[in-house]
Structure formats: C-alpha cells, structure tokens
C-alpha cells in the first residue's frame, strides 16, 4: 500500500469509530506498505484514559511482533498525536510519523492538549498538578541494582 492508502485506512478507522460512539481517532502501523496493526480511540469504551488510537496500535503491534522496539515501522495517525502518544511513539522507536488532522483541528472540536504542552514548560513547583519527591533514597536502590545487572535488557 502507498502512504496515502495507509493514511486513508487510519482516517477510515477514525470515521468508523465515531459511528460506534468512539473518539474520532485512528492509527495504523505499517512496514514496507503492509499493515501490521491498527488502533482506534477506546478511552470511553474501555474506561482507560491511555487508550488513544496510537497507543492502542503500538500495543497491538508490539504484541503481534513480540517486541517493544518498533524500529523499521511507521505510524499513520488520523490526527497529530497528543503529548502522551507522541511520547509512546518515541519510546516505541517508530521510524516515521504521518498524520492528517492537526492539533489545532483537534482543539477546535474540544480535544485541546495545549494545557499539557504549556505545563511541560513550567517548573515542577509551578504546575497545576502538585508533585513532590518522596523516599528517593529508598527508591534509588532499584536503579542501583539495575545498573549492576550484567544481563539486563536495555530499552
């Protein structure tokens, strides 16, 4: 399939999902023009705030391929990914992202991520979500143990 056909599939998934009362987002993961996995927004359906189309597609691809490293694959999203999904795309090591609707288009229909982008620029103490470091000296043991391991799988 061409990249346009793969994007049309992501768009079709988003349109179909709206008809099934889901969010207007779809995603496709492909390699060499072949679809490996797809995902749609299942936030309200699954009561899972992380069940965005891109994350769902990444989970499906990783499970199918039995790997967390999706190097060599591309993702086609019906909309520019939110910060969470963009982070997941980076962590999955996908080679390329294609998207159709923009984050401004999403904002215009009530899916506004600008607050998160703005929060990330603030100092920890200035963010709306209050946070504090707690028991770091106890938690650091896991990191020290990790660094000592010779047989760890780095990711």
PDB file of C-alpha atoms in Angstrom:
ATOM      1  CA  UNK A   1       0.000   0.000   0.000  1.00  0.00           C
ATOM      2  CA  UNK A   2       1.118   3.566  -0.605  1.00  0.00           C
ATOM      3  CA  UNK A   3       1.468   6.009   2.266  1.00  0.00           C
ATOM      4  CA  UNK A   4      -1.719   7.720   1.074  1.00  0.00           C
ATOM      5  CA  UNK A   5      -3.605   4.405   1.197  1.00  0.00           C
ATOM      6  CA  UNK A   6      -2.269   3.714   4.677  1.00  0.00           C
ATOM      7  CA  UNK A   7      -3.367   7.182   5.813  1.00  0.00           C
ATOM      8  CA  UNK A   8      -6.787   6.640   4.269  1.00  0.00           C
ATOM      9  CA  UNK A   9      -7.053   3.463   6.352  1.00  0.00           C
ATOM     10  CA  UNK A  10      -6.262   5.441   9.531  1.00  0.00           C
ATOM     11  CA  UNK A  11      -8.861   8.038   8.535  1.00  0.00           C
ATOM     12  CA  UNK A  12     -11.437   5.324   7.771  1.00  0.00           C
ATOM     13  CA  UNK A  13     -10.799   3.804  11.209  1.00  0.00           C
ATOM     14  CA  UNK A  14     -11.457   7.198  12.815  1.00  0.00           C
ATOM     15  CA  UNK A  15     -14.714   7.669  10.893  1.00  0.00           C
ATOM     16  CA  UNK A  16     -15.887   4.125  11.706  1.00  0.00           C
ATOM     17  CA  UNK A  17     -15.032   4.657  15.376  1.00  0.00           C
ATOM     18  CA  UNK A  18     -17.226   7.756  15.571  1.00  0.00           C
ATOM     19  CA  UNK A  19     -20.099   5.691  14.160  1.00  0.00           C
ATOM     20  CA  UNK A  20     -19.506   3.207  17.022  1.00  0.00           C
ATOM     21  CA  UNK A  21     -19.625   6.101  19.544  1.00  0.00           C
ATOM     22  CA  UNK A  22     -15.831   6.194  19.973  1.00  0.00           C
ATOM     23  CA  UNK A  23     -13.455   9.106  19.630  1.00  0.00           C
ATOM     24  CA  UNK A  24     -12.574  10.405  16.147  1.00  0.00           C
ATOM     25  CA  UNK A  25      -9.074   8.934  16.017  1.00  0.00           C
ATOM     26  CA  UNK A  26      -7.499   6.020  14.158  1.00  0.00           C
ATOM     27  CA  UNK A  27      -3.942   4.783  13.665  1.00  0.00           C
ATOM     28  CA  UNK A  28      -2.112   2.264  11.518  1.00  0.00           C
ATOM     29  CA  UNK A  29       1.366   0.793  11.971  1.00  0.00           C
ATOM     30  CA  UNK A  30       2.981  -0.488   8.805  1.00  0.00           C
ATOM     31  CA  UNK A  31       6.226  -1.686   7.313  1.00  0.00           C
ATOM     32  CA  UNK A  32       7.018  -1.691   3.600  1.00  0.00           C
ATOM     33  CA  UNK A  33       3.403  -0.802   2.789  1.00  0.00           C
ATOM     34  CA  UNK A  34       1.957  -3.707   4.800  1.00  0.00           C
ATOM     35  CA  UNK A  35      -0.309  -3.082   7.790  1.00  0.00           C
ATOM     36  CA  UNK A  36       0.988  -4.719  10.953  1.00  0.00           C
ATOM     37  CA  UNK A  37      -1.535  -3.323  13.438  1.00  0.00           C
ATOM     38  CA  UNK A  38      -4.301  -0.769  13.812  1.00  0.00           C
ATOM     39  CA  UNK A  39      -5.856   1.093  16.689  1.00  0.00           C
ATOM     40  CA  UNK A  40      -8.762   3.382  17.418  1.00  0.00           C
ATOM     41  CA  UNK A  41      -9.570   5.595  20.361  1.00  0.00           C
ATOM     42  CA  UNK A  42     -11.169   3.411  23.061  1.00  0.00           C
ATOM     43  CA  UNK A  43     -10.985   5.842  26.005  1.00  0.00           C
ATOM     44  CA  UNK A  44     -14.693   5.925  26.853  1.00  0.00           C
ATOM     45  CA  UNK A  45     -15.363   2.367  25.703  1.00  0.00           C
ATOM     46  CA  UNK A  46     -12.671   0.846  27.932  1.00  0.00           C
ATOM     47  CA  UNK A  47     -12.679   3.496  30.685  1.00  0.00           C
ATOM     48  CA  UNK A  48      -8.946   3.823  30.023  1.00  0.00           C
ATOM     49  CA  UNK A  49      -7.601   7.373  29.575  1.00  0.00           C
ATOM     50  CA  UNK A  50      -4.493   5.951  27.859  1.00  0.00           C
ATOM     51  CA  UNK A  51      -6.425   4.018  25.196  1.00  0.00           C
ATOM     52  CA  UNK A  52      -5.732   6.507  22.416  1.00  0.00           C
ATOM     53  CA  UNK A  53      -5.539   5.250  18.832  1.00  0.00           C
ATOM     54  CA  UNK A  54      -1.749   5.488  18.591  1.00  0.00           C
ATOM     55  CA  UNK A  55      -1.151   3.761  21.933  1.00  0.00           C
ATOM     56  CA  UNK A  56      -3.660   1.048  21.002  1.00  0.00           C
ATOM     57  CA  UNK A  57      -1.893   0.487  17.669  1.00  0.00           C
ATOM     58  CA  UNK A  58       1.531   0.381  19.339  1.00  0.00           C
ATOM     59  CA  UNK A  59       0.286  -2.142  21.899  1.00  0.00           C
ATOM     60  CA  UNK A  60      -1.210  -4.320  19.159  1.00  0.00           C
ATOM     61  CA  UNK A  61       1.959  -4.164  17.024  1.00  0.00           C
ATOM     62  CA  UNK A  62       4.259  -4.906  19.951  1.00  0.00           C
ATOM     63  CA  UNK A  63       2.144  -7.873  20.999  1.00  0.00           C
ATOM     64  CA  UNK A  64       1.914  -9.238  17.460  1.00  0.00           C
ATOM     65  CA  UNK A  65       5.627  -8.793  16.769  1.00  0.00           C
ATOM     66  CA  UNK A  66       6.689  -9.826  20.297  1.00  0.00           C
ATOM     67  CA  UNK A  67       8.955  -6.792  20.679  1.00  0.00           C
ATOM     68  CA  UNK A  68       8.899  -3.370  22.293  1.00  0.00           C
ATOM     69  CA  UNK A  69      11.234  -1.994  19.596  1.00  0.00           C
ATOM     70  CA  UNK A  70       9.278  -0.984  16.507  1.00  0.00           C
ATOM     71  CA  UNK A  71      12.294   0.334  14.601  1.00  0.00           C
ATOM     72  CA  UNK A  72      11.724  -0.078  10.890  1.00  0.00           C
ATOM     73  CA  UNK A  73       7.979   0.606  11.176  1.00  0.00           C
ATOM     74  CA  UNK A  74       5.916   3.722  10.517  1.00  0.00           C
ATOM     75  CA  UNK A  75       2.762   5.043  12.132  1.00  0.00           C
ATOM     76  CA  UNK A  76      -0.099   6.732  10.322  1.00  0.00           C
ATOM     77  CA  UNK A  77      -2.428   8.687  12.575  1.00  0.00           C
ATOM     78  CA  UNK A  78      -5.655  10.390  11.611  1.00  0.00           C
ATOM     79  CA  UNK A  79      -4.593  13.280  13.857  1.00  0.00           C
ATOM     80  CA  UNK A  80      -1.385  14.829  15.158  1.00  0.00           C
ATOM     81  CA  UNK A  81      -0.600  12.873  18.322  1.00  0.00           C
ATOM     82  CA  UNK A  82      -1.137  14.257  21.797  1.00  0.00           C
ATOM     83  CA  UNK A  83       1.900  14.508  24.109  1.00  0.00           C
ATOM     84  CA  UNK A  84       1.259  11.055  25.605  1.00  0.00           C
ATOM     85  CA  UNK A  85       1.002   9.391  22.204  1.00  0.00           C
ATOM     86  CA  UNK A  86       3.993  11.267  20.864  1.00  0.00           C
ATOM     87  CA  UNK A  87       5.990  10.027  23.843  1.00  0.00           C
ATOM     88  CA  UNK A  88       4.812   6.467  23.168  1.00  0.00           C
ATOM     89  CA  UNK A  89       5.816   6.799  19.508  1.00  0.00           C
ATOM     90  CA  UNK A  90       9.316   7.869  20.540  1.00  0.00           C
ATOM     91  CA  UNK A  91       9.576   5.080  23.146  1.00  0.00           C
ATOM     92  CA  UNK A  92       8.469   2.516  20.546  1.00  0.00           C
ATOM     93  CA  UNK A  93      11.215   3.808  18.231  1.00  0.00           C
ATOM     94  CA  UNK A  94       8.960   4.062  15.210  1.00  0.00           C
ATOM     95  CA  UNK A  95      10.872   5.384  12.192  1.00  0.00           C
ATOM     96  CA  UNK A  96       8.334   7.891  10.927  1.00  0.00           C
ATOM     97  CA  UNK A  97       5.055   9.545  11.857  1.00  0.00           C
ATOM     98  CA  UNK A  98       2.448  10.639   9.325  1.00  0.00           C
ATOM     99  CA  UNK A  99      -0.675  12.489  10.477  1.00  0.00           C
ATOM    100  CA  UNK A 100      -3.715  14.067   8.834  1.00  0.00           C
ATOM    101  CA  UNK A 101      -5.641  16.423  11.148  1.00  0.00           C
ATOM    102  CA  UNK A 102      -3.537  18.835  13.196  1.00  0.00           C
ATOM    103  CA  UNK A 103      -3.569  19.507  16.927  1.00  0.00           C
ATOM    104  CA  UNK A 104      -5.339  22.793  16.094  1.00  0.00           C
ATOM    105  CA  UNK A 105      -8.062  20.840  14.275  1.00  0.00           C
ATOM    106  CA  UNK A 106      -8.396  18.656  17.384  1.00  0.00           C
ATOM    107  CA  UNK A 107      -8.529  21.695  19.652  1.00  0.00           C
ATOM    108  CA  UNK A 108     -11.304  23.145  17.512  1.00  0.00           C
ATOM    109  CA  UNK A 109     -13.557  20.152  18.316  1.00  0.00           C
ATOM    110  CA  UNK A 110     -12.751  20.036  22.030  1.00  0.00           C
ATOM    111  CA  UNK A 111      -9.625  17.853  22.173  1.00  0.00           C
ATOM    112  CA  UNK A 112      -7.251  20.517  23.476  1.00  0.00           C
ATOM    113  CA  UNK A 113      -3.789  19.354  24.539  1.00  0.00           C
ATOM    114  CA  UNK A 114      -2.262  22.836  24.720  1.00  0.00           C
ATOM    115  CA  UNK A 115      -2.576  22.818  28.526  1.00  0.00           C
ATOM    116  CA  UNK A 116      -0.262  19.796  28.723  1.00  0.00           C
ATOM    117  CA  UNK A 117       2.290  21.334  26.370  1.00  0.00           C
ATOM    118  CA  UNK A 118       2.235  24.514  28.482  1.00  0.00           C
ATOM    119  CA  UNK A 119       2.566  22.566  31.752  1.00  0.00           C
ATOM    120  CA  UNK A 120       5.656  20.738  30.489  1.00  0.00           C
ATOM    121  CA  UNK A 121       7.412  24.073  30.047  1.00  0.00           C
ATOM    122  CA  UNK A 122       6.817  25.090  33.682  1.00  0.00           C
ATOM    123  CA  UNK A 123       8.998  24.383  36.681  1.00  0.00           C
ATOM    124  CA  UNK A 124       7.689  21.494  38.761  1.00  0.00           C
ATOM    125  CA  UNK A 125       6.507  23.802  41.542  1.00  0.00           C
ATOM    126  CA  UNK A 126       4.552  25.978  39.088  1.00  0.00           C
ATOM    127  CA  UNK A 127       2.493  23.180  37.521  1.00  0.00           C
ATOM    128  CA  UNK A 128      -1.218  22.653  38.159  1.00  0.00           C
ATOM    129  CA  UNK A 129      -0.532  19.055  39.209  1.00  0.00           C
ATOM    130  CA  UNK A 130       1.230  19.320  42.525  1.00  0.00           C
ATOM    131  CA  UNK A 131       4.134  16.893  42.893  1.00  0.00           C
ATOM    132  CA  UNK A 132       6.817  16.214  45.446  1.00  0.00           C
ATOM    133  CA  UNK A 133       9.761  13.866  45.689  1.00  0.00           C
ATOM    134  CA  UNK A 134       9.225  11.247  48.388  1.00  0.00           C
ATOM    135  CA  UNK A 135      11.535   8.447  49.628  1.00  0.00           C
ATOM    136  CA  UNK A 136      14.040   8.891  46.799  1.00  0.00           C
ATOM    137  CA  UNK A 137      16.832   7.449  48.955  1.00  0.00           C
ATOM    138  CA  UNK A 138      14.839   4.193  49.212  1.00  0.00           C
ATOM    139  CA  UNK A 139      13.729   4.103  45.588  1.00  0.00           C
ATOM    140  CA  UNK A 140      17.228   4.696  44.215  1.00  0.00           C
ATOM    141  CA  UNK A 141      18.119   1.121  45.266  1.00  0.00           C
ATOM    142  CA  UNK A 142      16.198  -0.270  42.273  1.00  0.00           C
ATOM    143  CA  UNK A 143      18.203   1.995  39.939  1.00  0.00           C
ATOM    144  CA  UNK A 144      21.479   0.971  41.545  1.00  0.00           C
ATOM    145  CA  UNK A 145      20.521  -2.706  41.229  1.00  0.00           C
ATOM    146  CA  UNK A 146      19.621  -2.131  37.565  1.00  0.00           C
ATOM    147  CA  UNK A 147      22.994  -0.552  36.822  1.00  0.00           C
ATOM    148  CA  UNK A 148      24.802  -3.542  38.396  1.00  0.00           C
ATOM    149  CA  UNK A 149      22.951  -6.140  36.296  1.00  0.00           C
ATOM    150  CA  UNK A 150      25.008  -7.698  33.521  1.00  0.00           C
ATOM    151  CA  UNK A 151      22.099  -9.455  31.813  1.00  0.00           C
ATOM    152  CA  UNK A 152      19.582  -6.596  31.612  1.00  0.00           C
ATOM    153  CA  UNK A 153      17.531  -5.911  28.503  1.00  0.00           C
ATOM    154  CA  UNK A 154      18.022  -2.227  27.810  1.00  0.00           C
ATOM    155  CA  UNK A 155      15.214  -0.263  26.244  1.00  0.00           C
TER     156      UNK A 155
END
